[in-house]
PDB file of C-alpha atoms in Angstrom:
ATOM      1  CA  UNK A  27      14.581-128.855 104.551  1.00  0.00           C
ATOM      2  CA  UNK A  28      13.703-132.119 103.864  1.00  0.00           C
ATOM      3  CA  UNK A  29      14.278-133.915  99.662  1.00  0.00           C
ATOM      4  CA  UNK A  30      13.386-137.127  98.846  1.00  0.00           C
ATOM      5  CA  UNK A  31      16.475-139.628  99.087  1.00  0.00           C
ATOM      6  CA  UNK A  32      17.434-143.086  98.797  1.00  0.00           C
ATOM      7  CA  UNK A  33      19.269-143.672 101.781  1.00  0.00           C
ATOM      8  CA  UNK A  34      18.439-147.401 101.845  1.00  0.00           C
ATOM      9  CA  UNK A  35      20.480-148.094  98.655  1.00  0.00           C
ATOM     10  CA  UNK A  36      24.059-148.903  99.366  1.00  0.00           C
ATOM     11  CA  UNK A  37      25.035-147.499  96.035  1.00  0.00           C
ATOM     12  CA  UNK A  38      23.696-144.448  96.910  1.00  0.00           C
ATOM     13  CA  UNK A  39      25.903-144.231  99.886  1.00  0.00           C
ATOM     14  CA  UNK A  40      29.626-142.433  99.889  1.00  0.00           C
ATOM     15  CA  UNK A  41      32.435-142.479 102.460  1.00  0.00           C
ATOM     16  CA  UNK A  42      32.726-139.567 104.865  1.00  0.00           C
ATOM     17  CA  UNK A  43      35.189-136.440 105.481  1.00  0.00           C
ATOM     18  CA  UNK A  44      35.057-134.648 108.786  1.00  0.00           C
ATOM     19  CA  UNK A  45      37.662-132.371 108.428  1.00  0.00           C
ATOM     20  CA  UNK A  46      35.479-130.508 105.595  1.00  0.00           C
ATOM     21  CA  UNK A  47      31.715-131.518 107.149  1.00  0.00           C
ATOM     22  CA  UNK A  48      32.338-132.107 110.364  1.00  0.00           C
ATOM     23  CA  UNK A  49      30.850-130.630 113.601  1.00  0.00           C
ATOM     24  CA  UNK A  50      33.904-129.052 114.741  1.00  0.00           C
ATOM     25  CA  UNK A  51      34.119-127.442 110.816  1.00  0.00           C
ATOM     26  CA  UNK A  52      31.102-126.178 111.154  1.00  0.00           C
ATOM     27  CA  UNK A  53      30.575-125.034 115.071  1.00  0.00           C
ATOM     28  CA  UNK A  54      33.256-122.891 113.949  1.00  0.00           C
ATOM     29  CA  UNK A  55      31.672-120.844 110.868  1.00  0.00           C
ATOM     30  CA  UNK A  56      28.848-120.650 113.476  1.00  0.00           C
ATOM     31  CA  UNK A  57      30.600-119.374 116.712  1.00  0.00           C
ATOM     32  CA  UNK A  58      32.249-116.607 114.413  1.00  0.00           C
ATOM     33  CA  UNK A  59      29.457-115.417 113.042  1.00  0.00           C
ATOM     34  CA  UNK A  60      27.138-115.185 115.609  1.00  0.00           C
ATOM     35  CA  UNK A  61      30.148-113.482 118.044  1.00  0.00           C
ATOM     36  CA  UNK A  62      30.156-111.145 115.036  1.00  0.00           C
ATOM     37  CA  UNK A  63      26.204-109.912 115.445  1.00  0.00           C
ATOM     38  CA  UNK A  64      26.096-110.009 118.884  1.00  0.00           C
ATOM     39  CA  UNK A  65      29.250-107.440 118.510  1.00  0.00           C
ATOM     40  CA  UNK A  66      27.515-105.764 115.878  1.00  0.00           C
ATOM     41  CA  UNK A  67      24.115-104.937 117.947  1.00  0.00           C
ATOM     42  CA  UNK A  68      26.130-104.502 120.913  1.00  0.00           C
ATOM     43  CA  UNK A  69      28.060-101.568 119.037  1.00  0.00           C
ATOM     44  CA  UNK A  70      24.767-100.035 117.973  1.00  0.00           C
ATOM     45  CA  UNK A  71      23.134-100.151 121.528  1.00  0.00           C
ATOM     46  CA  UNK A  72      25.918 -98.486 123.082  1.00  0.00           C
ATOM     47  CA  UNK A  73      27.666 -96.308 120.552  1.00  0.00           C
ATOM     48  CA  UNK A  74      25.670 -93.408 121.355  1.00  0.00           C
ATOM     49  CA  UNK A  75      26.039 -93.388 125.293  1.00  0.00           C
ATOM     50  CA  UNK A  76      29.048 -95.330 125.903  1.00  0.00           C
ATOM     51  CA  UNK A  77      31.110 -94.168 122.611  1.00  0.00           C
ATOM     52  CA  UNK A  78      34.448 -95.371 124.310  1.00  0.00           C
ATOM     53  CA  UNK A  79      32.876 -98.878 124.736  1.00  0.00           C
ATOM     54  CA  UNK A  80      31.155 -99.027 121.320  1.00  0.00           C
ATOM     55  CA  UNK A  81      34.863 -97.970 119.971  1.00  0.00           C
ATOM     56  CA  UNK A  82      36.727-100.527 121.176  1.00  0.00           C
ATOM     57  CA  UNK A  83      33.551-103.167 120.590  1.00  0.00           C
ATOM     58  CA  UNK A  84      34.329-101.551 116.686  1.00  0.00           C
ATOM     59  CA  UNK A  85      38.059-102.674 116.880  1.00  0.00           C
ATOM     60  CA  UNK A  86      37.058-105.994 118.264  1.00  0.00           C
ATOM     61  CA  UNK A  87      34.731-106.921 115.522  1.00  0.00           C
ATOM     62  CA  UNK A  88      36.959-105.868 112.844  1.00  0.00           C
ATOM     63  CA  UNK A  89      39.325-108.520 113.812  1.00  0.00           C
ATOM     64  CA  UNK A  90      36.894-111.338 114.307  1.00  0.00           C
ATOM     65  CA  UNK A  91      36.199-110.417 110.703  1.00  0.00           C
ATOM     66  CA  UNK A  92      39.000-110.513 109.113  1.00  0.00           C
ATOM     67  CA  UNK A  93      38.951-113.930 111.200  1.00  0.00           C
ATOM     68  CA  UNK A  94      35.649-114.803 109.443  1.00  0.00           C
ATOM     69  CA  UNK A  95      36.934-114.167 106.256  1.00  0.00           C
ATOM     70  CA  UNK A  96      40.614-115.694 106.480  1.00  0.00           C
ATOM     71  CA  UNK A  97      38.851-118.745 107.979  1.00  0.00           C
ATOM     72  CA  UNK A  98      36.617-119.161 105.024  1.00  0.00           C
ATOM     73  CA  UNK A  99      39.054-118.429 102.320  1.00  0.00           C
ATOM     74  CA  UNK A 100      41.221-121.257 104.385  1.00  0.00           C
ATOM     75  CA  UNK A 101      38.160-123.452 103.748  1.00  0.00           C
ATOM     76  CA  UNK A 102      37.240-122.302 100.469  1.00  0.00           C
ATOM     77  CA  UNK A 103      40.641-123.391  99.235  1.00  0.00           C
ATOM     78  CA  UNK A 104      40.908-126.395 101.098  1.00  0.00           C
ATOM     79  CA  UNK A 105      37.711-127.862  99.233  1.00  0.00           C
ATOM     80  CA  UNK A 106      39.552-126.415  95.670  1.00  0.00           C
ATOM     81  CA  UNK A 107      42.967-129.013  96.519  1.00  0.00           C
ATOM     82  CA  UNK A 108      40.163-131.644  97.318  1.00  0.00           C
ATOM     83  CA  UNK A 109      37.530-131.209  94.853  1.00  0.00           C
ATOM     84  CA  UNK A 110      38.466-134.466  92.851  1.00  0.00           C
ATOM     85  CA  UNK A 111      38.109-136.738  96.236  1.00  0.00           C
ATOM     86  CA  UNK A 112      35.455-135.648  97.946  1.00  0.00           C
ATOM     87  CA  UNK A 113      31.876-135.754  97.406  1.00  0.00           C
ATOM     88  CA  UNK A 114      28.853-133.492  96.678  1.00  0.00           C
ATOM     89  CA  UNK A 115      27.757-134.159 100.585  1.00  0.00           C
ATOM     90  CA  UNK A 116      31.057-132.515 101.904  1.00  0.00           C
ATOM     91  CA  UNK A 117      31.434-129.516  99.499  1.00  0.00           C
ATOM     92  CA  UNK A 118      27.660-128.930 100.172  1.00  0.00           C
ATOM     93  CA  UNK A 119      28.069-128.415 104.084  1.00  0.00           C
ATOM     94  CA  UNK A 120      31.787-126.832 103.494  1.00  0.00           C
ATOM     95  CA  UNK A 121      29.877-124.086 101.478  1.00  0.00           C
ATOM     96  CA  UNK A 122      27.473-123.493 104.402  1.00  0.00           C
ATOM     97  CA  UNK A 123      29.950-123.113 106.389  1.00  0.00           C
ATOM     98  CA  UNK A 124      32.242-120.821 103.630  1.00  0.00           C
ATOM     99  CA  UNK A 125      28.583-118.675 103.663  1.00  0.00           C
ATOM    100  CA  UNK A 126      28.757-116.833 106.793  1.00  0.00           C
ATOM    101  CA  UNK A 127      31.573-114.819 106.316  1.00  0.00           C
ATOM    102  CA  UNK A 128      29.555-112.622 103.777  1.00  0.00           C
ATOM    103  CA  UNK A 129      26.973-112.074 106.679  1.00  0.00           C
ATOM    104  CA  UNK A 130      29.550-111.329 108.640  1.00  0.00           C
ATOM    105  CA  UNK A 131      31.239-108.537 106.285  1.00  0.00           C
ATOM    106  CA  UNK A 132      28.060-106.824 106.778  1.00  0.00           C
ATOM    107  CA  UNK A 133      27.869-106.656 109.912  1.00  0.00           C
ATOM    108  CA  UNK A 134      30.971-104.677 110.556  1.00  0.00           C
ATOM    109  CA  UNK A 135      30.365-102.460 107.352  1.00  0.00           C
ATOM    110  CA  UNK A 136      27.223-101.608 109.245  1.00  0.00           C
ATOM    111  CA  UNK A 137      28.534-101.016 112.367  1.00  0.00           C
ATOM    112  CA  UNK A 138      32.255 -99.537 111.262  1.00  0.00           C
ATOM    113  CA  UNK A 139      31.660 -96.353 108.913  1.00  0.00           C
ATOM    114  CA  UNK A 140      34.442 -95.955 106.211  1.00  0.00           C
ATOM    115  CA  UNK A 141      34.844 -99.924 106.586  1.00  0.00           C
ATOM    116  CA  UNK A 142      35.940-100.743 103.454  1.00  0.00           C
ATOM    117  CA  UNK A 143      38.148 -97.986 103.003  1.00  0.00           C
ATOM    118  CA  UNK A 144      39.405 -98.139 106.460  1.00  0.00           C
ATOM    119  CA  UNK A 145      41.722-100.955 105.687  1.00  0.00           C
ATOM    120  CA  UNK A 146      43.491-101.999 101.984  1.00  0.00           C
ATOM    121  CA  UNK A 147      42.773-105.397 102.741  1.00  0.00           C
ATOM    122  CA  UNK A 148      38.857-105.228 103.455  1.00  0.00           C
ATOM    123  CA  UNK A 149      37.851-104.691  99.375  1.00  0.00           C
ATOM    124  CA  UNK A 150      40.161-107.365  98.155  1.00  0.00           C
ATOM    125  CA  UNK A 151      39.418-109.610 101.052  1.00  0.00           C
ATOM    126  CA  UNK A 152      36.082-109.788 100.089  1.00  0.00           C
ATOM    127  CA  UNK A 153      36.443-109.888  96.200  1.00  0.00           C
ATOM    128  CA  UNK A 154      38.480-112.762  97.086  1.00  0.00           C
ATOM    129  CA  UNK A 155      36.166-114.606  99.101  1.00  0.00           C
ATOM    130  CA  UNK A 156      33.006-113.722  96.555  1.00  0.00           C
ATOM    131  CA  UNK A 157      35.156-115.252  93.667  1.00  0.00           C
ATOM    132  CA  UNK A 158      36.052-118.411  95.722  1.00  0.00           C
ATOM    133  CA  UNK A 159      32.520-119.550  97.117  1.00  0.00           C
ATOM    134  CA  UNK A 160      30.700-118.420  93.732  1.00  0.00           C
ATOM    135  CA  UNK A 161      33.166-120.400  92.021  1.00  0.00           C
ATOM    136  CA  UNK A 162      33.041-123.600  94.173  1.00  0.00           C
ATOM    137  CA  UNK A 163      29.512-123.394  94.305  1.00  0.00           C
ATOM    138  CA  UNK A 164      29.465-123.420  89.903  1.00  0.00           C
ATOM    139  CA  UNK A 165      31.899-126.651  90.706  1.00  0.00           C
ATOM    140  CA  UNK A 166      29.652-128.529  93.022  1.00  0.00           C
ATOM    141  CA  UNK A 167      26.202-127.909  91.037  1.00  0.00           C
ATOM    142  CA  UNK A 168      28.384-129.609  88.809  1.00  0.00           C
ATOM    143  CA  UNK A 169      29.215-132.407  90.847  1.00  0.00           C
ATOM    144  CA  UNK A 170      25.985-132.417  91.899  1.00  0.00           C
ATOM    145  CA  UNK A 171      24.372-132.992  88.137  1.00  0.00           C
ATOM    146  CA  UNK A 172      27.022-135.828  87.324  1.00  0.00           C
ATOM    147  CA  UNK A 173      25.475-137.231  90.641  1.00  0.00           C
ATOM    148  CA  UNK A 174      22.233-137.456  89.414  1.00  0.00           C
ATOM    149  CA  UNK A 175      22.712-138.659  85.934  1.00  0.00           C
ATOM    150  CA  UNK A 176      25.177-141.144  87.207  1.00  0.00           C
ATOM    151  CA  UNK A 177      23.077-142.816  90.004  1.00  0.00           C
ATOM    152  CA  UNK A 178      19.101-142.223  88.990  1.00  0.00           C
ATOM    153  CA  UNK A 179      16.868-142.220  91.940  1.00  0.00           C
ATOM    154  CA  UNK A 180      19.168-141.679  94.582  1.00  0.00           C
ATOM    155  CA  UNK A 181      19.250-138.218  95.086  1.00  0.00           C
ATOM    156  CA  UNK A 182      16.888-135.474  94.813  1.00  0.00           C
ATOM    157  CA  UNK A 183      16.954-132.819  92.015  1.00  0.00           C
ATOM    158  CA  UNK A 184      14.560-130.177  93.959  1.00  0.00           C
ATOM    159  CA  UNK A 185      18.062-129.378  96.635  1.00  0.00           C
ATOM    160  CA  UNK A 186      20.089-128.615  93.287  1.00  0.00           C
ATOM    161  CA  UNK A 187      16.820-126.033  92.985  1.00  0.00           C
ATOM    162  CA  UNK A 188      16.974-125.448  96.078  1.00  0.00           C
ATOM    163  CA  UNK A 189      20.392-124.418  96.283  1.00  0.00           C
ATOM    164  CA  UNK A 190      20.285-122.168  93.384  1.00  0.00           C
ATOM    165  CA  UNK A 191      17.951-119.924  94.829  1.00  0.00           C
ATOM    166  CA  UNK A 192      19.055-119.604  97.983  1.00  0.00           C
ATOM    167  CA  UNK A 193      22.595-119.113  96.728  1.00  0.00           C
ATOM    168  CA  UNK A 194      21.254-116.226  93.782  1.00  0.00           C
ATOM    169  CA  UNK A 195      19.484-114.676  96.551  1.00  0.00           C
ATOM    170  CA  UNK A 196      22.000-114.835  99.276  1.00  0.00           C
ATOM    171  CA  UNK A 197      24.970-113.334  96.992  1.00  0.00           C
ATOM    172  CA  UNK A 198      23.030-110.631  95.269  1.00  0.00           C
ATOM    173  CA  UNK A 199      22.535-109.103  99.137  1.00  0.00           C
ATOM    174  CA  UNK A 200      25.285-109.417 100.089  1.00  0.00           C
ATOM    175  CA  UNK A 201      26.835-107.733  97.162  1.00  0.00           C
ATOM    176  CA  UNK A 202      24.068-104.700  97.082  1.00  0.00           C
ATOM    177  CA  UNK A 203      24.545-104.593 100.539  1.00  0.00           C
ATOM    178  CA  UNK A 204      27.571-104.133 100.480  1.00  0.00           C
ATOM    179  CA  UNK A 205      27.899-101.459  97.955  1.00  0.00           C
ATOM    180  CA  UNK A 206      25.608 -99.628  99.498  1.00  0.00           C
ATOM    181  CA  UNK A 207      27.166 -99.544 102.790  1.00  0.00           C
ATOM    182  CA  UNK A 208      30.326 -98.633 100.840  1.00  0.00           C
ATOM    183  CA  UNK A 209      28.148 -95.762  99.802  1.00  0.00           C
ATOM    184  CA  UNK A 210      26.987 -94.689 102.716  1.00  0.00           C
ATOM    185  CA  UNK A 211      28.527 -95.268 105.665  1.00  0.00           C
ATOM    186  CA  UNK A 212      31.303 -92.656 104.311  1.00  0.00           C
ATOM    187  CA  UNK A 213      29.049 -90.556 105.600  1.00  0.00           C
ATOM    188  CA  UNK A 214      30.347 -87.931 108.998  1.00  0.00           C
ATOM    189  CA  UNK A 215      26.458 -87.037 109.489  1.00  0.00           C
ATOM    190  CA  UNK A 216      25.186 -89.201 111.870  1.00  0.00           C
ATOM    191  CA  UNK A 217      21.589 -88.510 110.666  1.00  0.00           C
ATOM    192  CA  UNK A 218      22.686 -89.985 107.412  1.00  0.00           C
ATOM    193  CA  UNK A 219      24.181 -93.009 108.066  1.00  0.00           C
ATOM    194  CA  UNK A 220      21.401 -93.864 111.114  1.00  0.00           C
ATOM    195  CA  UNK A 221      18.878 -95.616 108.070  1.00  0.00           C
ATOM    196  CA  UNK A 222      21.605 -97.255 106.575  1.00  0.00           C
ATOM    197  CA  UNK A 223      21.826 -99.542 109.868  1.00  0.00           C
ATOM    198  CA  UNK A 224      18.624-100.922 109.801  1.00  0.00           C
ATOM    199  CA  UNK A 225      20.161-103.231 106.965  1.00  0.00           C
ATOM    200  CA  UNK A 226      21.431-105.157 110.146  1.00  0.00           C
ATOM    201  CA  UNK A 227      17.943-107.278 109.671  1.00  0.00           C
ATOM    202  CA  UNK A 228      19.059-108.661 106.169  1.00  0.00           C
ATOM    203  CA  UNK A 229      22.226-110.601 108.077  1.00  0.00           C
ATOM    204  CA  UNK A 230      20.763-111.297 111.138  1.00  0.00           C
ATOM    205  CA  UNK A 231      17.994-113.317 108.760  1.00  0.00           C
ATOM    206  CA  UNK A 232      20.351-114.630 106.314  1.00  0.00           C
ATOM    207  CA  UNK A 233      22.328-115.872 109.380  1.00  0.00           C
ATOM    208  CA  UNK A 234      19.470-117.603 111.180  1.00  0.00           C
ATOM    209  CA  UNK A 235      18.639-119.641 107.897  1.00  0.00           C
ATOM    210  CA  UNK A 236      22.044-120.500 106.943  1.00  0.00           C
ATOM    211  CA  UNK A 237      22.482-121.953 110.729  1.00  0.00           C
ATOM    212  CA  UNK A 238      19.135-123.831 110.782  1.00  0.00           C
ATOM    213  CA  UNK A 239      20.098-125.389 107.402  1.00  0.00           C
ATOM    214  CA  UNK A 240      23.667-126.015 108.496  1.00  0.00           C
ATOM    215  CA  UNK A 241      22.577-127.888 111.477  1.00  0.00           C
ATOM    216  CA  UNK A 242      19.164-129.482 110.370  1.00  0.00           C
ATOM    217  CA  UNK A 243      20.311-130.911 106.718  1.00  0.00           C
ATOM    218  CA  UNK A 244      23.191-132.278 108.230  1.00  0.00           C
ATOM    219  CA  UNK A 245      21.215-134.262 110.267  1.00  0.00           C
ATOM    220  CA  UNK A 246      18.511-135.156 107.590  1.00  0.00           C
ATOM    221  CA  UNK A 247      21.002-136.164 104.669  1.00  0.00           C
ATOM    222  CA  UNK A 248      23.970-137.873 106.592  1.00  0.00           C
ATOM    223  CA  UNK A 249      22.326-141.274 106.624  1.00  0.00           C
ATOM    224  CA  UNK A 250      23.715-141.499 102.999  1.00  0.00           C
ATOM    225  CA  UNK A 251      27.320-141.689 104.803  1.00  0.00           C
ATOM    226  CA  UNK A 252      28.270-144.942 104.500  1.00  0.00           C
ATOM    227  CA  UNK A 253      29.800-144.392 108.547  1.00  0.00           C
ATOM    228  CA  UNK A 254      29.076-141.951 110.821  1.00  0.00           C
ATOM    229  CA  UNK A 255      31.565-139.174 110.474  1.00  0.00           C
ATOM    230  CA  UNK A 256      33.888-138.694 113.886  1.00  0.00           C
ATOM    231  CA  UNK A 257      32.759-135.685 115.746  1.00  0.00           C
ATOM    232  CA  UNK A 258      36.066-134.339 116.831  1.00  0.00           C
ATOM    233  CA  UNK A 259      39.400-135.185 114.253  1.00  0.00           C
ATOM    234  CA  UNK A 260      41.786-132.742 114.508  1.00  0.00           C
ATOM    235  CA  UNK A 261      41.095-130.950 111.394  1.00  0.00           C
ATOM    236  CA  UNK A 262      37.646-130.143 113.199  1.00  0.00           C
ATOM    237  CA  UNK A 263      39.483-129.626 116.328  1.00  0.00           C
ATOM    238  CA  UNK A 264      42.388-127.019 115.249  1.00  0.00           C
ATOM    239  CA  UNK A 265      39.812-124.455 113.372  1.00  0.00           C
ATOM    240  CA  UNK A 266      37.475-124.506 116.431  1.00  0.00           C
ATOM    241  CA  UNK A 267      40.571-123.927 118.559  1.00  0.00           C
ATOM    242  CA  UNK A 268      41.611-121.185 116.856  1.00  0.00           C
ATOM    243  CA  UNK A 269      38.562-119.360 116.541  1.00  0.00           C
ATOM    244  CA  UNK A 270      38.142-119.299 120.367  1.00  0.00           C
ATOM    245  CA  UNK A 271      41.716-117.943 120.518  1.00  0.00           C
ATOM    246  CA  UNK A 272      41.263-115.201 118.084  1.00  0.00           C
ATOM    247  CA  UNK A 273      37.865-114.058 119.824  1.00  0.00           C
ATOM    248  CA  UNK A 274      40.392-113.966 122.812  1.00  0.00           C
ATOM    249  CA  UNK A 275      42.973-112.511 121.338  1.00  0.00           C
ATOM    250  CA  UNK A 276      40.973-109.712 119.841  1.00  0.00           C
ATOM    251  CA  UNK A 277      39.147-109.147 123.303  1.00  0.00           C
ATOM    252  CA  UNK A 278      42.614-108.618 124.853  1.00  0.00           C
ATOM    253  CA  UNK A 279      44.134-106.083 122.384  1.00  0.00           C
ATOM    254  CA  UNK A 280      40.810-103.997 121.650  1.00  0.00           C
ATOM    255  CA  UNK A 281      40.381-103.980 126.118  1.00  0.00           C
ATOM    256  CA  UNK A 282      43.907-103.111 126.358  1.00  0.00           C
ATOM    257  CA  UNK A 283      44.193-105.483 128.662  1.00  0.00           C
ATOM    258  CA  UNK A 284      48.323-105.438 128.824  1.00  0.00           C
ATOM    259  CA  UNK A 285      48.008-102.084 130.319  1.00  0.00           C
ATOM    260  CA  UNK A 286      45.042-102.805 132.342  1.00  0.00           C
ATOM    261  CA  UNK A 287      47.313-105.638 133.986  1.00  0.00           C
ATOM    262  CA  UNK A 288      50.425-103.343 134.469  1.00  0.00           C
ATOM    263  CA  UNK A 289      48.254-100.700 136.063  1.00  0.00           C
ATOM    264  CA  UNK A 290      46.791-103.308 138.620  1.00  0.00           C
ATOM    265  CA  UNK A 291      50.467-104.347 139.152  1.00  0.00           C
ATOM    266  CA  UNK A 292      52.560-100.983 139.270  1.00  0.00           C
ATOM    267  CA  UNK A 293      49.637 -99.722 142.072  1.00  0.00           C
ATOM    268  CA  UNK A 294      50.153-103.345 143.925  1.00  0.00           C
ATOM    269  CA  UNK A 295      53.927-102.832 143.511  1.00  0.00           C
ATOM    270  CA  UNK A 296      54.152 -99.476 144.612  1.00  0.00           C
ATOM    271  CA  UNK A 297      51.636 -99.995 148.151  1.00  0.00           C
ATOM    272  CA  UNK A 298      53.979-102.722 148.986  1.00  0.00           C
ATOM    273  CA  UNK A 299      56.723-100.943 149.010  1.00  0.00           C
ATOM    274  CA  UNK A 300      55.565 -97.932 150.584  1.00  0.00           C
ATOM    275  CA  UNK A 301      57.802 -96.391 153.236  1.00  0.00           C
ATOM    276  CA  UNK A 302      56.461 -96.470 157.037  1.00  0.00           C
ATOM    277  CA  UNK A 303      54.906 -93.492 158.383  1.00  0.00           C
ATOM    278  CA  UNK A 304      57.622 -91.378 160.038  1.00  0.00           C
ATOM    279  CA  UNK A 305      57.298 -90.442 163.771  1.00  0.00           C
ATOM    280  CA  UNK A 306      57.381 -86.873 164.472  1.00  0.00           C
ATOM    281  CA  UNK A 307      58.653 -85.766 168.428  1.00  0.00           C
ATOM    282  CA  UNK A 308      57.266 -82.582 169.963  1.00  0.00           C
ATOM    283  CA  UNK A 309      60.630 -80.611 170.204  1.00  0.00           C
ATOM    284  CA  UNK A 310      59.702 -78.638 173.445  1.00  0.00           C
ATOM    285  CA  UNK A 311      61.280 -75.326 174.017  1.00  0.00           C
ATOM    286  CA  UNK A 312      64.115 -76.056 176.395  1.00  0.00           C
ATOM    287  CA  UNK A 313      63.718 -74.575 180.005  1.00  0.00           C
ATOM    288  CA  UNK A 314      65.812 -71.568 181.256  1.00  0.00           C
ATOM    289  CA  UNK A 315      68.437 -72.027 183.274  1.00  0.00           C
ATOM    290  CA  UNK A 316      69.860 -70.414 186.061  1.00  0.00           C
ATOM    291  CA  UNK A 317      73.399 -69.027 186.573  1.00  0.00           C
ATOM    292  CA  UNK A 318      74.424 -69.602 189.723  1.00  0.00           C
ATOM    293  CA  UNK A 319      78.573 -68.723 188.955  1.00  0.00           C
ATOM    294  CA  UNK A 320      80.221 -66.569 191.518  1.00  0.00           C
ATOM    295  CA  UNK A 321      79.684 -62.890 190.463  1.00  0.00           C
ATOM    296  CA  UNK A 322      82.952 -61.193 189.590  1.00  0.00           C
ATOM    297  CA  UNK A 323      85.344 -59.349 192.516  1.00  0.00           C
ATOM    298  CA  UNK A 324      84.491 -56.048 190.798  1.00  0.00           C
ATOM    299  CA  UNK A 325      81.359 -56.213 191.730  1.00  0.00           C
ATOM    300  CA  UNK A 326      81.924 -57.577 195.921  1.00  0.00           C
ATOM    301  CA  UNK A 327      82.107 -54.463 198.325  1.00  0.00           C
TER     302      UNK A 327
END
């Protein structure tokens, strides 16, 4: 979206923070929530054909989840310890990036019935997380309004507006949604709970916003950085890194890939050592033989 600024004034200008804006920060909210949906409509395409597939898809996307969510909480509380040092620009894009986990809740609620009962820590994950971004988005309004009384002119009050909306809207889905799916996707009728997954359209939009504005405001506001931030630090670096390693990770325990590998290797082990194929020998009758002994002197004349 694009706000009026005043990037030419100096004094409108702030120093930068990578590890909490940065492209690695926020490639990594991105890669686990799209990973997430493409699980999620994978599950629904083949759940009703290829139920073993969709099953262990299920157990994959429940990790990457809890992923989503840890990852975000991580992040949530990171901005918290920093909130007196950093500036509206980096707790803006840190809440972006803090947003996808809620899309990403609903995506396994849709596609995992008895989600949120399914595990003890899926309801107070997510209470969690709600109270954390809500909370930290109240704080940087805040910083946000001492921004604009402070320096007049330099920023624009219509992204504070902005913001609001999108954030009122965004939250009162994903908390609707949510109980709803906790409703219904108790359900053991498969007719029932069919309806209940077209609610897969509310993330999947809600997920291609929040990753145009992550991506495209970045670029329009960071020419009030007073430098260009880094692209890879290794508080950008470390996130990203484990991110791909838990979408790994889950792949290989949901696959059963241990066993798969000690199959493969107990069958290679055990042709190697094969015994030879035995030789078997005709064993011919032997032929009769003749007795040519002198016959006894009873028998001679």
């Amino acid at each position: 979206m694009t706000w009026h600024m005043d990037f030419a004034n100096p004094l409108c200008h702030f120093s930068d923070d990578p590890d909490l804006s940065g492209k690695g920060i926020r490639l990594t909210a991105a890669i686990s929530t799209i990973s997430t949906m493409l699980l999620a409509y994978t599950i629904l395409l083949t759940e009703r054909h290829h139920s073993g597939l969709a099953r262990k898809l299920g157990n994959m996307i429940i990790g990457l989840n809890g992923l989503s969510l840890f990852f975000a909480c991580t992040l949530l509380c990171s901005g918290w310890v920093l909130a007196d040092t950093t500036t509206w620009f980096n707790q803006r894009f840190l809440l972006d990036s803090a947003s996808f986990a809620a899309d990403s809740v609903i995506f396994v609620a849709i596609t995992t019935p008895g989600y949120f009962t399914r595990s003890l820590l899926a309801i107070p994950g997510l209470i969690l997380y709600l109270v954390l971004v809500m909370s930290f988005f109240v704080h940087w309004t805040r910083v946000y309004n001492t921004e604009l009384k402070s320096k007049p002119g330099c920023y624009s009050k219509q992204m504070l507006t902005d913001m609001w909306i999108f954030a009122s809207i965004d939250f009162t889905v994903v908390i609707i949604t949510s109980l709803a799916l906790g409703i219904y996707n108790r359900s053991s009728t498969p007719q029932l709970f069919a309806p209940i997954k077209l609610i897969i359209l509310v993330p999947t939009f809600t997920t291609s916003v929040e990753l145009y504005w992550l991506f495209s405001d970045y670029d329009s506001l960071k020419p009030l950085l007073s430098a260009p931030e880094p692209d890879w630090t290794f508080g950008q670096v470390m996130p990203l890194a484990m991110i791909i390693g838990g979408i790994l990770y889950s792949f290989w325990i949901s696959f059963d890939v241990d066993d798969w590998i000690r199959t493969k290797f107990s069958a290679l082990t055990a042709h190697s050592n094969a015994t030879p194929p035995q030789v078997y020998v005709l064993n011919h009758r032997p032929m009769p033989t003749v007795d040519r002994s002198p016959p006894p002197d009873s028998l001679i004349g």
